[in-house]
C-alpha positions as CSV (number, residue, x, y, z in Angstrom):
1,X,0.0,0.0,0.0
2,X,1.0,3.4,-1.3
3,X,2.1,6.3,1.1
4,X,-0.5,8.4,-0.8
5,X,-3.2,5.5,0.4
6,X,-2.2,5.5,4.0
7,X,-2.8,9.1,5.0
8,X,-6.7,9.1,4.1
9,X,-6.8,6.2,5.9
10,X,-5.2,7.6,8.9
11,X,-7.3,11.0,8.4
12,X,-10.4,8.0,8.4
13,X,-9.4,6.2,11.7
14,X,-8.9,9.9,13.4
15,X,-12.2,11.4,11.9
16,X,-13.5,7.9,13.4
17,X,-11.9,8.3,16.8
18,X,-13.3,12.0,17.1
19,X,-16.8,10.6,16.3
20,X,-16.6,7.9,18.8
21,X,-15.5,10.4,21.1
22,X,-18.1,12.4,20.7
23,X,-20.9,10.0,20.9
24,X,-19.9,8.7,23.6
25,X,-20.6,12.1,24.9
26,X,-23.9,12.6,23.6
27,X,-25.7,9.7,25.4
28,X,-24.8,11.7,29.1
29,X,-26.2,14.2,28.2
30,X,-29.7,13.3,26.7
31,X,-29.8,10.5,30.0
32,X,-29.2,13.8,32.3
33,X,-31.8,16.1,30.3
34,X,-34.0,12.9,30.9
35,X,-33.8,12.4,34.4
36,X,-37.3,13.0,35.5
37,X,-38.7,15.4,37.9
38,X,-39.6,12.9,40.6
39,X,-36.0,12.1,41.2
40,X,-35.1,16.1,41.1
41,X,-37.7,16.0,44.4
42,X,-36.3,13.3,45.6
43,X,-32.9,14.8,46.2
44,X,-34.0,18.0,47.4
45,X,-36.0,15.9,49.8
46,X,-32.5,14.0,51.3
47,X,-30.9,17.0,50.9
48,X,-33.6,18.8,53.4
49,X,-33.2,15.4,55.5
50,X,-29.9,16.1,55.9
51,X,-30.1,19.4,57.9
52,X,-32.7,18.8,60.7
53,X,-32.6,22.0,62.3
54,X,-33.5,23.6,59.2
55,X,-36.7,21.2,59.5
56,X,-37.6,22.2,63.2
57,X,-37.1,25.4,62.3
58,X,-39.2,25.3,59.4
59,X,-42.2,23.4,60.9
60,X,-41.7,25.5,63.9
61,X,-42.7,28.5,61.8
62,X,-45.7,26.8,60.1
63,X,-47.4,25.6,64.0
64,X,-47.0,29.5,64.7
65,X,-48.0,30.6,61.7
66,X,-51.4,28.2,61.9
67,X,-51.9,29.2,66.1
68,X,-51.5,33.2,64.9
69,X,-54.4,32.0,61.9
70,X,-56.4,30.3,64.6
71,X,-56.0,33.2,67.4
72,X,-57.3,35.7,64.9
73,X,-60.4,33.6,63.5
74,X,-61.2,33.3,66.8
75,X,-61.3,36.7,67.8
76,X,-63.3,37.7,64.8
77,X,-66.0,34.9,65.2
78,X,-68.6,36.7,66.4
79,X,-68.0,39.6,63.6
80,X,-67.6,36.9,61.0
81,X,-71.5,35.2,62.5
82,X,-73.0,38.4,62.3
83,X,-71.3,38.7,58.1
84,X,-72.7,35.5,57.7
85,X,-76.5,36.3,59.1
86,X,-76.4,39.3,57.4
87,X,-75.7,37.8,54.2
88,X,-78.3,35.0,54.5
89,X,-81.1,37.9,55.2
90,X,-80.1,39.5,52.6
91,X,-80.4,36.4,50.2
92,X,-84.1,36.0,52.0
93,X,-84.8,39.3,51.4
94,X,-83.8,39.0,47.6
95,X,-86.6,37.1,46.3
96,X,-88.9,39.7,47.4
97,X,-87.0,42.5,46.1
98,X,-86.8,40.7,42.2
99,X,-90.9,40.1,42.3
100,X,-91.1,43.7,42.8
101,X,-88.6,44.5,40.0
102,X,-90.9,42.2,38.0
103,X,-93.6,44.3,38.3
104,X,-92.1,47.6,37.5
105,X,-90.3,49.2,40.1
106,X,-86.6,50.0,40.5
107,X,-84.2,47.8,42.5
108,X,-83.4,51.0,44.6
109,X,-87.1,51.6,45.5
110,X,-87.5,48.0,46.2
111,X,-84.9,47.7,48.6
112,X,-86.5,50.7,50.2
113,X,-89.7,49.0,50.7
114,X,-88.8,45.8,51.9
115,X,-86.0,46.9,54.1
116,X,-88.6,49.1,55.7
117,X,-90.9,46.3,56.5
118,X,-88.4,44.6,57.6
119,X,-87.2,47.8,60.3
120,X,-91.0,47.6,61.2
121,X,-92.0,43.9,61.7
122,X,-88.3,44.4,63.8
123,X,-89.2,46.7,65.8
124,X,-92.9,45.8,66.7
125,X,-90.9,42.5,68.3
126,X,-89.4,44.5,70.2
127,X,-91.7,47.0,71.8
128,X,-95.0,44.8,71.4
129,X,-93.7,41.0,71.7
130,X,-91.1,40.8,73.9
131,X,-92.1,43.1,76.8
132,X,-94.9,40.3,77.6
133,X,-93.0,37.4,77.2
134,X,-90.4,38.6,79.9
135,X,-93.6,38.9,81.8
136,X,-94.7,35.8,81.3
137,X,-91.5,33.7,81.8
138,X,-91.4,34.8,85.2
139,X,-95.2,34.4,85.7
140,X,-94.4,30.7,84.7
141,X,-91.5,30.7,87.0
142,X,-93.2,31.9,90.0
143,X,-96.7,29.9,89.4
144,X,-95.4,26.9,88.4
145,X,-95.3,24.8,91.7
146,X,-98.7,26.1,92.7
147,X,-99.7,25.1,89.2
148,X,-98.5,21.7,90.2
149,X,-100.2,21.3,93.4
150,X,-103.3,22.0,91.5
151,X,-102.7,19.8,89.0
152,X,-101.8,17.2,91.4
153,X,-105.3,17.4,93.8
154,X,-108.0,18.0,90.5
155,X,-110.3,15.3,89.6
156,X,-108.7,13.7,86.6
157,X,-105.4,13.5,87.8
158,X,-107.1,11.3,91.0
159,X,-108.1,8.8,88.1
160,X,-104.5,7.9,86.7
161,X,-103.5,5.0,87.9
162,X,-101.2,5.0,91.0
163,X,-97.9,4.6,89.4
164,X,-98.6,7.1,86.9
165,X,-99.7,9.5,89.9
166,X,-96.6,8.8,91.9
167,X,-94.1,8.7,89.4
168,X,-95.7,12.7,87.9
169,X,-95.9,14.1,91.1
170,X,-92.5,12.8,92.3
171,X,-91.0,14.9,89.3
172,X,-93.5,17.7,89.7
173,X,-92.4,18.2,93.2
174,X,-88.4,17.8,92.6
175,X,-89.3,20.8,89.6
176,X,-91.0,22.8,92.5
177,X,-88.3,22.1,94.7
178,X,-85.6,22.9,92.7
179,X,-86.9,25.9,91.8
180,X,-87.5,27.1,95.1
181,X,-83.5,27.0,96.3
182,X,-81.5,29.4,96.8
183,X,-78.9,28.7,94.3
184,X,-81.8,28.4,92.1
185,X,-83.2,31.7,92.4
186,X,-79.1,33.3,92.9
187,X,-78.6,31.5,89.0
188,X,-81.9,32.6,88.1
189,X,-80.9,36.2,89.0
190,X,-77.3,36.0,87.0
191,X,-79.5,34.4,84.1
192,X,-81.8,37.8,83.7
193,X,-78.6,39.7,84.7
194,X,-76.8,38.2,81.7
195,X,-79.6,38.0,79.7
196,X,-80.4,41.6,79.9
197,X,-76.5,41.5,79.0
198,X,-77.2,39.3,75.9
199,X,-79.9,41.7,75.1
200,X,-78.1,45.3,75.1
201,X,-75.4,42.8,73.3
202,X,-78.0,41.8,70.7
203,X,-79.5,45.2,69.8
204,X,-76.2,46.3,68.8
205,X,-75.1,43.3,66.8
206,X,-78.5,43.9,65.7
207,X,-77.4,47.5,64.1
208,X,-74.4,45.8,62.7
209,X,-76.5,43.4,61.2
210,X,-79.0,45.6,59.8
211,X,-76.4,47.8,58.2
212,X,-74.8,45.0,56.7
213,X,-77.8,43.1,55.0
214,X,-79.0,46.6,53.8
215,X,-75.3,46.6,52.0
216,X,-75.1,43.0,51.1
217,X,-79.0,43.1,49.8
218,X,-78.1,46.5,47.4
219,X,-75.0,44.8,46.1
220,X,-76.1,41.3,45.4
221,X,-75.4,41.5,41.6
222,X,-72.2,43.5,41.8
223,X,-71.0,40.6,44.5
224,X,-71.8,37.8,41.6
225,X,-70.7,39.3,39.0
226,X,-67.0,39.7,40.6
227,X,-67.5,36.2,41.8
228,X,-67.9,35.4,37.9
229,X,-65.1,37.9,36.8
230,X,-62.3,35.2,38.6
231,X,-63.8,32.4,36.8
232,X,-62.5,31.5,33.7
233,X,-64.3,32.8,30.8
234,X,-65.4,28.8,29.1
235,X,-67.2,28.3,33.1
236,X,-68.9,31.9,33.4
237,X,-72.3,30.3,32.1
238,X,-71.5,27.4,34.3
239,X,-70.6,29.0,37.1
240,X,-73.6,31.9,36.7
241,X,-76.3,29.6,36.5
242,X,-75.8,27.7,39.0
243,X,-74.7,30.7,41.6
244,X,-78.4,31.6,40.4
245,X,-79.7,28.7,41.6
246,X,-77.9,28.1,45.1
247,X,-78.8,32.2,45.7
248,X,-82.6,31.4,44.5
249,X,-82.8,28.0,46.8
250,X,-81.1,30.0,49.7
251,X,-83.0,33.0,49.6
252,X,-86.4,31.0,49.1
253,X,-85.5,28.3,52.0
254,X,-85.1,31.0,54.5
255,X,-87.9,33.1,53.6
256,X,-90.4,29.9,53.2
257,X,-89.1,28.9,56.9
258,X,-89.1,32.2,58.3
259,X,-93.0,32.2,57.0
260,X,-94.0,29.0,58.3
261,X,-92.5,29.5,61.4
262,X,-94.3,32.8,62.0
263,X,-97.8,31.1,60.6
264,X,-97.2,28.5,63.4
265,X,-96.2,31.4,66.0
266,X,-99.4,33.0,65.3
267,X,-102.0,29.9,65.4
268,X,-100.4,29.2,69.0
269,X,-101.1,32.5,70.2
270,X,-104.8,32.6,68.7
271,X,-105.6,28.9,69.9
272,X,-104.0,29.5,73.2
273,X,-106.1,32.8,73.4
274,X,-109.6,31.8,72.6
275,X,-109.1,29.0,75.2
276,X,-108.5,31.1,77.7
277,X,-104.8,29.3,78.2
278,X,-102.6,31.3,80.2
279,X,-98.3,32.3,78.5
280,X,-100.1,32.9,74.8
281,X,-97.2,35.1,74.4
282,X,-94.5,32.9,75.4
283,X,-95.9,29.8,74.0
284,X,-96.2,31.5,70.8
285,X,-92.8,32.4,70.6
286,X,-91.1,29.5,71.5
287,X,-93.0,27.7,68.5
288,X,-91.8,30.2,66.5
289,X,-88.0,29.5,67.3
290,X,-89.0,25.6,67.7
291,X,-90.7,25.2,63.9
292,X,-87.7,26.6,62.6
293,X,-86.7,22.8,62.3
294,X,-88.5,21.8,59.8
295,X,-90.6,18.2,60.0
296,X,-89.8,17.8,63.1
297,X,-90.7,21.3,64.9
298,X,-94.1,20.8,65.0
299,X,-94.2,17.6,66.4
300,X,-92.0,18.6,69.2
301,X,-94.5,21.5,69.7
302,X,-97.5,19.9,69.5
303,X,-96.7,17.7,72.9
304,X,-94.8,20.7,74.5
305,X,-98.0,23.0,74.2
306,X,-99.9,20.3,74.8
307,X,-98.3,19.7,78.3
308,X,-98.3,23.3,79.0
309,X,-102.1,23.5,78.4
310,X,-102.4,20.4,80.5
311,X,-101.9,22.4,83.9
312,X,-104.7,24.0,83.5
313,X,-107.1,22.1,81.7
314,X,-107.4,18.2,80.3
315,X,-110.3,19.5,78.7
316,X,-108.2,22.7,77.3
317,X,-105.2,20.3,76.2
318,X,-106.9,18.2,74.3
319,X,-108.8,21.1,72.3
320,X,-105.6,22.3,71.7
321,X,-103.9,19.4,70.9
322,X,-106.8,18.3,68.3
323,X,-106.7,22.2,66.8
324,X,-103.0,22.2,66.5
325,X,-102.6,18.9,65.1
326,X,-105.1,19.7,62.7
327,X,-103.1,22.9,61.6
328,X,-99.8,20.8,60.8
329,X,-101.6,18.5,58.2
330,X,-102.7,21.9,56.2
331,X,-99.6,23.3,57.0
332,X,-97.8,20.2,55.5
333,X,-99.9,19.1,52.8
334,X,-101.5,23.1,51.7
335,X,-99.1,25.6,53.1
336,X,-95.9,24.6,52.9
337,X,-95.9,23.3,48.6
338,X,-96.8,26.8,48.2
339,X,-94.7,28.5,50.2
340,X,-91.3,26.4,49.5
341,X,-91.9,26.4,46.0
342,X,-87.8,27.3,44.7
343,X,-86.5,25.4,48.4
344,X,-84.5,22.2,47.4
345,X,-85.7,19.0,48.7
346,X,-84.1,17.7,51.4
347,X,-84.2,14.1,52.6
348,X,-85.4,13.5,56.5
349,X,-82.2,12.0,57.6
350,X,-80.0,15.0,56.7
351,X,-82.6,17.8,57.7
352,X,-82.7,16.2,61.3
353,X,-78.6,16.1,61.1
354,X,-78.4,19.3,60.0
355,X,-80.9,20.9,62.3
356,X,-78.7,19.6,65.2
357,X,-75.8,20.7,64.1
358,X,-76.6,23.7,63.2
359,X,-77.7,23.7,66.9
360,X,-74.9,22.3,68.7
361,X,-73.0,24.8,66.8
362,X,-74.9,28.1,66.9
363,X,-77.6,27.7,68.2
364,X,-81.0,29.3,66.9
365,X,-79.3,30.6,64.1
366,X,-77.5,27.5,63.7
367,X,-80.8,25.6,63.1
368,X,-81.7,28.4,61.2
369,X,-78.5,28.5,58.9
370,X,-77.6,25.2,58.4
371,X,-80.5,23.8,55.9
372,X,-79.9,26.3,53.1
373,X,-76.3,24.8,53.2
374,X,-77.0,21.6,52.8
375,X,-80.0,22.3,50.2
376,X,-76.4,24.6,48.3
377,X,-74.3,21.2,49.0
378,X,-76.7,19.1,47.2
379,X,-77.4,21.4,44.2
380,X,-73.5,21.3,43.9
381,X,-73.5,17.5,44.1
382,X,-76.0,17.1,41.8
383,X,-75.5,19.9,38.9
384,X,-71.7,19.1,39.3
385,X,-69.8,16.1,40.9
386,X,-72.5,13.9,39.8
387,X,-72.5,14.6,35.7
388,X,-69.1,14.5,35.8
389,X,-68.7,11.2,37.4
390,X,-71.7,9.9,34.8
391,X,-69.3,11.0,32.3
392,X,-66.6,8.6,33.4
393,X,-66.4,4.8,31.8
């Protein structure tokens, strides 16, 4: 072999060499630019491992940061109740205000309307309703034992049989004595000592509130449509339509219960009066708070007026047990379709779960807030998890 035929060969074997070389090279790096994220993580998760202190340090800081969090929700609770109220009057409120934009009138002017019915139905509970029910608690308080003894020496109480007769006026008479201790009356006193507290308390949260709902009710549709302005612009319709709804269901839940409970409030107080039954008043509003549970209310009612009317009268009790019964089967079957017309249906299980709750939690207004949430949950279950679990194979 030539000279001449050597050197291209040796330029070949080089060019060769360089090319391995440089493949070999290649592979690294497409394996490093490969590497996937997982095992990135991974070793900035032994790396962290590696320095506890900055660990302690770090979760340190996150405990603080959630006890500051807590702290501070806690100390706004109340504020944030009374937001919350406001804004579910203000969703009751609504459905009146759009039937009187239906028929005409400006939003501003029907605001003005119903907010003033609302200042005026507010404030004839206060001056005309509860001045005789504070009256008539401690009427109750003071004649109950005497009421007892009465109860205990009339005619048809003599005809029970003995058990029955021993076992009522053993309780009767533990109630009268109890009532009739010292410590008793002492707790009694702090009771109308902080409930005259609770009250001055109450009328101004009652401003608060009042100034709130009056802001949420005139900026309903500004609030939604800012609530729509963060979605993305594909879900607006989405998103709108069924805001519409949950408002709708909301607002017509807690006006329809706020109406049957005052329908019930007000056929205690005229059954109780044209019997001649003593605490009309008081009777008549403790069915209003109790019939805020719905199904259920009435029921509990119907034996707790029942027993009530039972001191003075057999005869009495069972005319008002007959007329009030008779009142829940129109109410159920005549009043209540018409009046819950937009409310979502609820089943019996989770209105009686909700309703104590709600209860246990916040009381009256507990009880009073907590259906409309579920009846929102359920429209949100079954407008949105539910379609989109139908869609899966």
């Amino acid at each position: 072999m030539s000279e001449s035929d050597g050197r291209p060969s040796r330029r070949r074997r080089g060019f060769g060499r360089q090319r391995r070389t440089t493949v070999a090279v290649v592979p690294d790096a497409a394996q490093s630019s490969a590497d996937p994220p997982d095992s990135a993580a991974r070793r900035g998760i032994l790396a962290l491992l590696e320095r506890p202190l900055t660990i302690a340090f770090v979760a340190t800081l996150g405990v603080l940061g959630a006890l500051i969090v807590g702290v501070a929700l806690g100390s706004i609770t109340t504020l944030l109740l009374q937001i919350a109220l406001a804004m579910f009057i203000a969703l009751g409120l609504d459905p009146i205000v759009r039937t009187l934009e239906r028929r005409g009138m400006k939003r501003g002017t029907g605001i003005a309307i119903v907010f003033g019915g609302y200042a005026l139905v507010s404030a004839a509970f206060l001056f005309f309703v509860l001045p005789p029910v504070i009256t008539q608690i401690a009427e109750f308080v003071e004649h109950l034992p005497q009421a007892a003894d009465e109860m205990v020496q009339s005619d048809w109480f003599t005809a029970l049989p003995l058990d029955l007769r021993v076992a009522v006026a053993g309780g009767l008479a533990t109630i009268a004595d109890t009532l009739h201790q010292p410590e008793t009356i002492a707790a009694i006193g702090g009771g109308v000592l902080a409930a005259a507290a609770g009250l001055f308390n109450a009328i101004s949260a009652g401003f608060i509130i009042v100034a709130l709902t009056l802001y949420f009710l005139a900026s309903l549709d500004g609030m939604k449509q800012g609530l729509y302005s963060l979605v993305p612009s594909r879900d607006r319709v989405t998103v709108a339509g069924l805001t519409e709804q949950v408002t709708a269901s909301v607002g017509a839940s807690l006006l329809g219960s706020l109406t049957l409970s005052a329908l019930n409030g007000v056929v205690v107080f005229l059954i109780y009066f044209f019997l001649g039954l003593p605490y009309a008043a008081l009777m008549a509003l403790i069915a209003f708070i109790i019939t805020f549970i719905p199904l259920f209310g009435s029921l509990i009612f119907l034996v707790l007026g029942a027993v009530v009317a039972l001191f003075s009268s057999p005869t009495q009790a069972l005319i008002f047990l007959i007329a009030y019964f008779v009142y829940i089967q129109v109410e159920s079957y005549v009043v209540s379709p018409r009046v819950m017309t937009k409310a979502i249906s609820i089943p019996p299980a989770l209105v009686l779960i909700g309703a104590m709750a709600g209860a246990a939690m916040l009381g009256v207004i507990g009880v009073l807030l907590a259906l409309p949430v579920i009846a929102s949950l359920l429209l949100i279950i079954r407008q949105v998890i539910v379609p989109k679990q139908n869609l899966k194979i």
